[in-house]
XYZ file of C-alpha atoms in Angstrom:
513
model
C -31.968 114.784 -36.660
C -29.524 117.551 -37.544
C -27.000 116.097 -35.129
C -27.328 112.664 -36.680
C -26.989 114.113 -40.184
C -23.875 116.001 -39.166
C -22.464 112.804 -37.698
C -23.179 110.926 -40.935
C -21.520 113.670 -42.974
C -18.439 113.568 -40.747
C -18.151 109.809 -41.074
C -18.520 109.944 -44.851
C -15.884 112.636 -45.125
C -13.585 110.502 -43.008
C -14.155 107.559 -45.334
C -13.437 109.681 -48.396
C -10.066 110.652 -46.909
C -9.261 107.398 -45.130
C -5.572 107.380 -46.009
C -3.041 109.329 -44.004
C -1.629 112.502 -45.509
C 1.815 110.937 -45.608
C 0.532 107.843 -47.425
C -1.346 109.987 -49.933
C 1.758 112.049 -50.651
C 3.819 108.880 -51.127
C 1.263 107.532 -53.621
C 1.243 110.778 -55.565
C 5.034 111.093 -55.510
C 5.173 107.718 -57.279
C 2.907 109.147 -60.028
C 0.086 106.847 -58.996
C -3.579 107.763 -58.847
C -5.543 107.355 -55.637
C -8.135 104.589 -55.397
C -11.101 106.915 -55.895
C -9.394 108.857 -58.682
C -9.060 105.612 -60.599
C -12.770 104.904 -60.264
C -13.633 108.457 -61.286
C -11.622 108.017 -64.485
C -12.869 104.515 -65.284
C -16.597 105.009 -64.709
C -19.120 107.316 -66.325
C -19.304 110.608 -64.450
C -21.638 110.456 -61.466
C -22.485 106.779 -61.942
C -20.595 105.256 -58.993
C -22.601 103.879 -56.068
C -20.417 102.824 -53.172
C -20.973 99.837 -50.910
C -19.636 99.423 -47.353
C -18.101 102.886 -47.179
C -18.239 102.786 -43.382
C -16.898 99.253 -42.946
C -13.964 98.865 -40.520
C -11.866 95.975 -39.302
C -12.811 94.063 -36.155
C -9.295 92.868 -35.322
C -9.126 94.647 -31.984
C -6.527 92.313 -30.512
C -4.278 92.133 -33.567
C -2.176 95.188 -32.758
C -3.924 97.460 -35.259
C -4.166 100.807 -33.499
C -6.383 102.590 -36.026
C -9.674 101.620 -37.639
C -10.037 103.670 -40.814
C -13.274 103.517 -42.748
C -13.379 101.462 -45.999
C -10.756 99.108 -44.502
C -8.475 99.669 -47.493
C -10.738 98.983 -50.456
C -13.468 100.946 -52.235
C -16.285 98.797 -53.669
C -19.532 99.360 -55.533
C -21.069 99.607 -58.976
C -21.361 102.132 -61.781
C -21.471 102.299 -65.546
C -18.970 102.381 -68.417
C -20.503 103.764 -71.594
C -23.867 103.311 -69.851
C -23.291 99.602 -69.197
C -23.436 98.376 -65.590
C -20.209 97.087 -64.045
C -19.145 96.196 -60.533
C -15.798 97.442 -59.282
C -13.354 97.380 -56.436
C -10.338 99.610 -56.019
C -7.689 98.703 -53.488
C -6.406 101.702 -51.534
C -2.669 101.556 -50.888
C -2.922 104.635 -48.635
C -4.936 102.663 -46.063
C -2.806 100.009 -44.357
C -0.958 99.452 -47.629
C -4.106 98.067 -49.230
C -3.493 94.824 -47.333
C -6.388 92.388 -47.164
C -8.004 91.548 -43.843
C -11.263 89.908 -42.843
C -13.552 92.905 -43.468
C -11.689 93.885 -46.645
C -12.337 90.367 -47.960
C -15.997 90.475 -46.947
C -16.418 93.634 -49.001
C -14.949 91.903 -52.034
C -17.113 88.829 -51.462
C -20.229 91.010 -51.419
C -19.466 92.902 -54.618
C -18.422 89.695 -56.398
C -21.673 88.000 -55.365
C -23.707 90.949 -56.631
C -21.915 90.967 -59.984
C -22.554 87.245 -60.462
C -26.201 87.462 -59.374
C -26.985 90.412 -61.644
C -24.926 89.172 -64.604
C -22.620 92.163 -64.929
C -18.819 92.331 -65.431
C -16.528 92.931 -62.482
C -13.338 94.983 -62.674
C -10.730 94.841 -59.919
C -8.157 97.615 -59.541
C -5.360 95.944 -57.595
C -2.828 97.961 -55.597
C -2.214 96.237 -52.300
C 0.363 94.561 -50.117
C -1.269 91.135 -49.972
C -2.571 89.482 -46.831
C -2.767 91.604 -43.676
C -0.242 89.831 -41.480
C -1.797 91.032 -38.214
C -5.077 89.266 -38.998
C -3.381 85.969 -39.761
C -5.594 83.087 -40.844
C -8.630 85.353 -41.233
C -6.846 87.043 -44.134
C -6.008 83.716 -45.721
C -9.600 82.574 -45.332
C -10.703 85.783 -47.021
C -8.503 85.058 -50.018
C -9.961 81.578 -50.273
C -13.444 83.057 -50.520
C -12.290 85.342 -53.327
C -10.698 82.493 -55.292
C -13.821 80.364 -54.882
C -15.996 83.151 -56.280
C -13.593 83.793 -59.165
C -13.951 80.181 -60.240
C -17.739 80.123 -59.759
C -18.079 83.218 -61.992
C -15.590 82.011 -64.611
C -17.236 81.871 -68.020
C -20.385 83.465 -66.588
C -19.409 87.139 -66.311
C -16.296 88.879 -67.640
C -13.726 89.285 -64.860
C -11.020 91.886 -65.442
C -7.989 92.501 -63.228
C -5.985 95.708 -63.450
C -2.630 95.637 -61.645
C -1.682 99.177 -60.624
C 0.936 98.502 -57.968
C 2.308 95.524 -56.033
C 0.497 92.198 -56.205
C 2.356 89.512 -54.288
C 1.958 86.087 -52.751
C -1.563 84.719 -52.597
C -2.912 88.006 -53.974
C -1.747 87.090 -57.498
C -4.022 84.075 -57.768
C -7.293 85.963 -57.998
C -6.061 87.964 -61.019
C -4.621 84.759 -62.482
C -8.071 83.134 -62.446
C -9.803 86.109 -64.036
C -10.273 86.476 -67.787
C -7.926 89.396 -68.490
C -4.996 91.041 -66.706
C -3.786 94.593 -67.405
C -0.513 96.085 -66.141
C 1.278 99.458 -66.233
C 4.897 99.484 -67.362
C 7.369 100.331 -64.583
C 4.530 100.646 -62.024
C 2.868 97.233 -61.730
C 4.451 94.129 -60.229
C 3.251 90.554 -59.733
C 5.195 87.738 -58.112
C 4.786 84.836 -55.729
C 7.951 85.712 -53.805
C 9.837 89.002 -53.954
C 13.482 89.626 -54.889
C 14.622 89.325 -51.263
C 13.198 85.830 -50.838
C 14.519 84.779 -54.236
C 18.011 85.932 -53.209
C 17.823 84.088 -49.886
C 16.490 80.811 -51.285
C 18.188 80.535 -54.682
C 21.046 83.027 -54.498
C 19.759 84.805 -57.615
C 19.974 88.584 -57.803
C 16.968 90.057 -59.591
C 15.289 93.437 -59.629
C 11.633 93.957 -58.850
C 10.977 94.933 -62.470
C 12.823 91.973 -63.973
C 11.172 89.534 -61.598
C 7.566 90.621 -61.860
C 7.212 93.794 -63.898
C 4.854 94.385 -66.792
C 7.584 93.785 -69.356
C 8.497 90.391 -67.907
C 4.887 89.242 -67.659
C 3.927 90.515 -71.099
C 6.910 89.069 -72.981
C 8.161 86.055 -70.997
C 5.566 84.524 -68.682
C 2.414 85.439 -70.592
C 0.681 86.328 -67.317
C -0.588 89.728 -68.468
C -2.549 90.228 -71.682
C -2.480 94.026 -71.945
C 0.102 96.642 -70.949
C 0.313 100.419 -71.304
C 2.595 103.248 -70.256
C 0.261 104.957 -67.795
C -2.707 104.261 -65.542
C -4.953 106.407 -67.720
C -3.932 104.473 -70.838
C -4.542 101.137 -69.108
C -7.989 102.219 -67.927
C -8.785 103.406 -71.451
C -7.840 99.949 -72.717
C -10.160 98.361 -70.153
C -13.012 100.433 -71.566
C -12.062 99.375 -75.096
C -11.995 95.688 -74.155
C -15.352 95.918 -72.411
C -16.869 97.191 -75.651
C -16.148 93.818 -77.279
C -17.657 91.737 -74.468
C -21.236 90.935 -73.440
C -22.421 91.523 -69.891
C -22.568 87.765 -69.304
C -22.554 84.384 -71.006
C -26.272 84.488 -71.841
C -26.043 87.660 -73.904
C -24.425 88.722 -77.150
C -21.711 91.338 -77.323
C -23.060 94.786 -78.227
C -23.074 95.792 -81.883
C -21.434 99.114 -82.710
C -22.729 101.253 -85.544
C -20.298 101.521 -88.435
C -20.084 103.316 -91.756
C -17.768 100.627 -93.140
C -19.868 98.564 -95.638
C -19.947 94.855 -94.867
C -19.375 94.059 -98.552
C -16.459 96.433 -99.012
C -13.893 94.775 -101.311
C -10.271 94.443 -100.150
C -8.291 94.661 -103.413
C -4.929 94.970 -101.633
C -5.225 91.343 -100.563
C -5.128 90.114 -104.168
C -1.516 91.298 -104.403
C -0.363 90.221 -100.941
C 2.193 87.673 -102.107
C 3.133 89.166 -105.475
C 5.312 86.568 -107.172
C 7.063 85.332 -104.036
C 5.055 82.603 -102.321
C 7.513 82.436 -99.411
C 7.458 86.122 -98.470
C 7.262 86.856 -94.739
C 4.321 89.259 -94.883
C 2.628 90.720 -91.804
C -0.726 89.038 -91.076
C -1.844 92.287 -89.450
C -2.047 93.661 -92.998
C -4.822 91.175 -93.673
C -6.637 91.831 -90.400
C -6.721 95.605 -90.682
C -7.887 95.299 -94.286
C -10.725 92.892 -93.492
C -12.231 94.250 -90.274
C -14.256 97.378 -89.604
C -12.348 100.628 -89.972
C -9.018 98.783 -89.836
C -9.361 98.398 -86.060
C -7.849 95.370 -84.317
C -7.445 95.213 -80.522
C -4.635 92.751 -79.932
C -4.471 90.295 -77.036
C -1.007 89.361 -75.682
C 0.672 91.505 -78.336
C 4.189 90.880 -76.958
C 4.035 87.181 -76.036
C 4.025 84.191 -78.374
C 3.989 86.593 -81.307
C 4.089 83.781 -83.897
C 0.334 83.696 -83.422
C -1.908 86.751 -83.341
C -5.092 86.906 -81.267
C -7.422 89.793 -80.642
C -10.774 91.455 -81.030
C -12.280 93.166 -84.036
C -15.664 93.957 -85.563
C -17.251 93.088 -88.850
C -20.424 94.916 -89.824
C -20.353 96.269 -86.267
C -20.443 92.846 -84.602
C -17.550 91.887 -82.260
C -15.530 88.785 -83.148
C -12.462 87.003 -81.832
C -9.601 86.592 -84.289
C -6.812 83.991 -84.363
C -4.133 84.109 -87.064
C -0.705 82.639 -87.716
C 1.996 85.316 -88.029
C 4.471 84.481 -90.847
C 6.820 87.272 -89.720
C 7.719 85.394 -86.518
C 9.140 81.858 -86.719
C 7.345 81.600 -90.079
C 4.082 81.280 -88.147
C 4.759 77.830 -86.687
C 2.931 76.658 -83.586
C 4.990 76.142 -80.448
C 4.195 75.700 -76.760
C 3.549 79.355 -75.948
C 1.489 80.087 -79.045
C -0.702 77.043 -78.405
C -1.264 78.170 -74.808
C -2.090 81.704 -75.903
C -4.502 80.733 -78.662
C -6.220 78.001 -76.627
C -6.944 80.401 -73.786
C -8.234 82.997 -76.222
C -10.478 80.559 -78.102
C -12.050 79.326 -74.866
C -12.596 82.899 -73.644
C -14.348 83.866 -76.880
C -16.479 80.724 -76.746
C -17.469 81.433 -73.138
C -18.703 84.913 -74.037
C -20.400 84.201 -77.354
C -17.852 85.841 -79.634
C -17.676 84.226 -83.106
C -14.215 83.002 -84.036
C -12.467 83.986 -87.265
C -9.252 82.055 -87.991
C -6.685 82.960 -90.635
C -4.473 80.003 -91.479
C -0.911 80.182 -92.741
C 0.908 77.470 -90.870
C 3.965 75.438 -91.923
C 3.574 73.116 -88.928
C 4.898 72.813 -85.376
C 8.271 74.041 -84.152
C 10.619 71.031 -84.113
C 13.272 70.380 -81.499
C 14.229 68.525 -78.350
C 13.290 71.445 -76.094
C 9.738 71.631 -77.437
C 9.205 67.882 -77.263
C 10.557 67.529 -73.745
C 8.501 70.493 -72.494
C 5.353 68.882 -73.843
C 4.442 70.381 -77.208
C 2.120 67.404 -77.729
C 0.142 68.223 -74.599
C 0.133 71.971 -75.207
C -0.840 71.574 -78.848
C -3.705 69.382 -77.691
C -5.023 72.309 -75.644
C -5.586 74.352 -78.785
C -7.114 71.375 -80.559
C -9.421 70.784 -77.600
C -10.410 74.453 -77.408
C -11.489 74.586 -81.033
C -13.311 71.248 -80.926
C -15.203 72.349 -77.810
C -16.193 75.799 -79.110
C -19.875 76.145 -80.016
C -19.847 79.747 -81.272
C -19.944 80.457 -85.031
C -16.532 79.575 -86.498
C -15.123 80.620 -89.863
C -11.628 79.796 -91.104
C -9.727 81.206 -94.056
C -6.700 79.356 -95.441
C -4.493 82.139 -96.726
C -1.405 80.257 -97.805
C 0.317 77.280 -96.181
C -1.745 74.686 -94.320
C 0.471 71.702 -93.623
C 0.011 68.594 -91.514
C -1.617 68.509 -88.102
C -1.140 72.288 -87.879
C -3.760 72.665 -90.598
C -6.152 70.368 -88.781
C -5.744 72.150 -85.441
C -6.212 75.653 -86.879
C -9.999 75.252 -86.998
C -10.255 73.040 -90.048
C -13.599 71.736 -91.263
C -12.815 68.339 -89.753
C -12.819 69.715 -86.174
C -16.023 71.693 -86.509
C -15.389 74.912 -88.407
C -18.779 76.010 -89.736
C -17.412 77.637 -92.865
C -13.994 77.097 -94.376
C -12.721 79.349 -97.143
C -9.411 79.220 -98.996
C -7.600 81.685 -101.177
C -6.297 80.396 -104.553
C -2.806 80.761 -103.042
C -3.541 78.102 -100.419
C -1.499 74.920 -100.244
C -3.101 72.184 -98.146
C -1.036 69.041 -97.709
C 0.438 66.603 -95.222
C 3.783 68.373 -95.339
C 5.490 71.158 -97.303
C 5.504 70.141 -100.995
C 9.322 70.126 -101.346
C 9.610 67.603 -98.513
C 6.770 65.527 -99.920
C 8.459 65.355 -103.326
C 11.756 64.253 -101.754
C 10.022 61.378 -99.968
C 7.671 60.254 -102.723
C 10.218 60.463 -105.535
C 13.446 59.737 -103.688
C 14.491 56.857 -105.998
C 13.688 58.748 -109.181
C 15.599 61.824 -108.026
C 18.579 59.701 -107.024
C 18.892 58.263 -110.549
C 17.902 61.349 -112.556
C 20.480 62.825 -114.936
C 19.287 66.312 -113.955
C 17.853 66.018 -110.426
C 17.445 69.782 -109.947
C 15.283 70.165 -113.057
C 13.340 66.970 -112.332
C 12.762 68.110 -108.757
C 11.177 71.341 -110.000
C 8.968 69.426 -112.423
C 7.804 67.017 -109.751
C 7.219 69.876 -107.300
C 5.025 71.740 -109.768
C 3.098 68.554 -110.471
C 2.576 67.832 -106.752
C 1.391 71.361 -106.005
C -0.961 71.347 -108.985
C -2.475 67.928 -108.330
C -2.259 67.363 -104.556
C -1.615 70.517 -102.539
C -4.007 72.765 -104.460
C -7.050 74.119 -102.568
C -9.276 72.764 -105.339
C -8.632 69.186 -104.186
C -9.912 70.156 -100.734
C -12.834 71.995 -102.345
C -13.747 68.905 -104.410
C -14.104 66.894 -101.206
C -15.945 69.610 -99.278
C -13.095 70.166 -96.826
C -13.097 73.747 -98.066
C -16.523 75.266 -98.673
C -15.344 77.751 -101.264
C -12.178 79.017 -102.884
C -12.552 82.789 -102.836
C -10.835 85.846 -104.209
C -8.816 87.429 -101.393
C -10.499 90.752 -102.119
C -13.867 89.186 -101.204
C -12.743 87.926 -97.779
C -14.521 90.612 -95.768
C -17.822 90.111 -97.566
C -17.668 86.312 -97.318
C -17.010 86.450 -93.571
C -19.744 89.020 -92.950
C -22.352 87.090 -94.931
C -21.279 83.826 -93.288
C -21.606 85.282 -89.790
C -25.049 86.631 -90.637
C -26.115 83.142 -91.689
C -24.660 81.598 -88.531
C -26.363 83.913 -86.032
C -29.008 81.269 -85.327
C -26.478 78.442 -84.944
C -27.349 75.912 -82.251
C -25.297 72.967 -81.092
C -26.187 70.466 -78.421
C -23.549 69.945 -75.758
C -23.075 66.498 -74.249
C -24.450 66.284 -70.713
C -21.361 65.854 -68.560
C -19.746 67.411 -65.535
C -16.911 68.861 -67.639
C -14.372 67.727 -70.185
C -10.834 66.815 -69.198
C -8.732 69.526 -70.834
C -5.070 68.452 -71.299
C -3.857 71.086 -68.822
């Protein structure tokens, strides 16, 4: 037996150091952690249990001269803050982290286990894509991964962390998952690299400009979270996981807090002062309302005219959507509709109540927006809210004009509770425009049109656009003091914890993709 135990020990040690010394040095010289170092940092100490440590490729005739253990990916399960998670960590020091048949089988196994046991899966991606030598077997392996991503979508949280190159077909698994994280200057995602782009289109582009974290966090909207280092990114993964349940049948974990649920927010009473049109920062409202002023923002650098993210109220996680008056006056456009729709559906899938703060002047006008399909993209957000069955509370802070008001979780599309501040203006269009249309003849013949315009505007706001008209009809459940916003939301969520809503029996709805 001693001989067999020694043999096992030797094999395990070989698996733990599967990468060549040269490859390890290259990884470290690029200030990148090794695959196992990443898992050590992400998971609770001593909690990792590895699967398929001694797996090796079977492609004997493919020209692969070595058969290192692990086959380029470390898989298994462990805990984060004592909660079970499944993980895989691609190892760039072993055949460049390229995916072959056995590599894919390892991922299939850990993905199946995560789905069967109802636990999140986190993928640490740092690989060169399909293993060319294994040809169609590699492509088949990717297909199995994509199929499992889709089967688990909305069932368990799927998190992708890009820590190196992610090219070609390899980008589609992260794209299907719920959240993508990237490291600035270190992570890259693209379908075709700069060389192919140059050959096919003649365009010169750097790796960073084509598929770096900055490009995907500000332009394409592919990545939701970015940080300056691997450690910071992995810390953010832990933070995100704290807002999510293990699966779609459970509630997100409550966190103890010393912040009273009924704490008043007096600063909100003076938010606008005397200037109704001020471009205030909606984050001021969010940090004032939610527990300990903490707000974990989603897509913080893309479509910034709408703010989405996670927060807690009385310790309970919630998803937050809010118009941002500081950017494009908070209008909805194509990107902001895409961003918010995706976020709303993610929160609904994982039982996170939705809190919406409304201050919307409407949709961004223009030929570009119309021709690129603002109607279709706006319908995505409308669809997402209408479909959501989680508790939903909206607060009209200031402007709520036209179809923008309706789409931002109004009572008419299923919001469970709708509050409005006394500063709210709810109308078909901005009051000045409404006055110009309704009273065009009178203003044209008035001896003092400027004065008459102001009189008519005040009358319209007082009689038509006031939140009390909406309250009279029940479109707003209550007009509240801004300082009471936190308490009203907390009490409303407590009431809605037992909410049930029957879903129509159908294969699936037809989202306006």
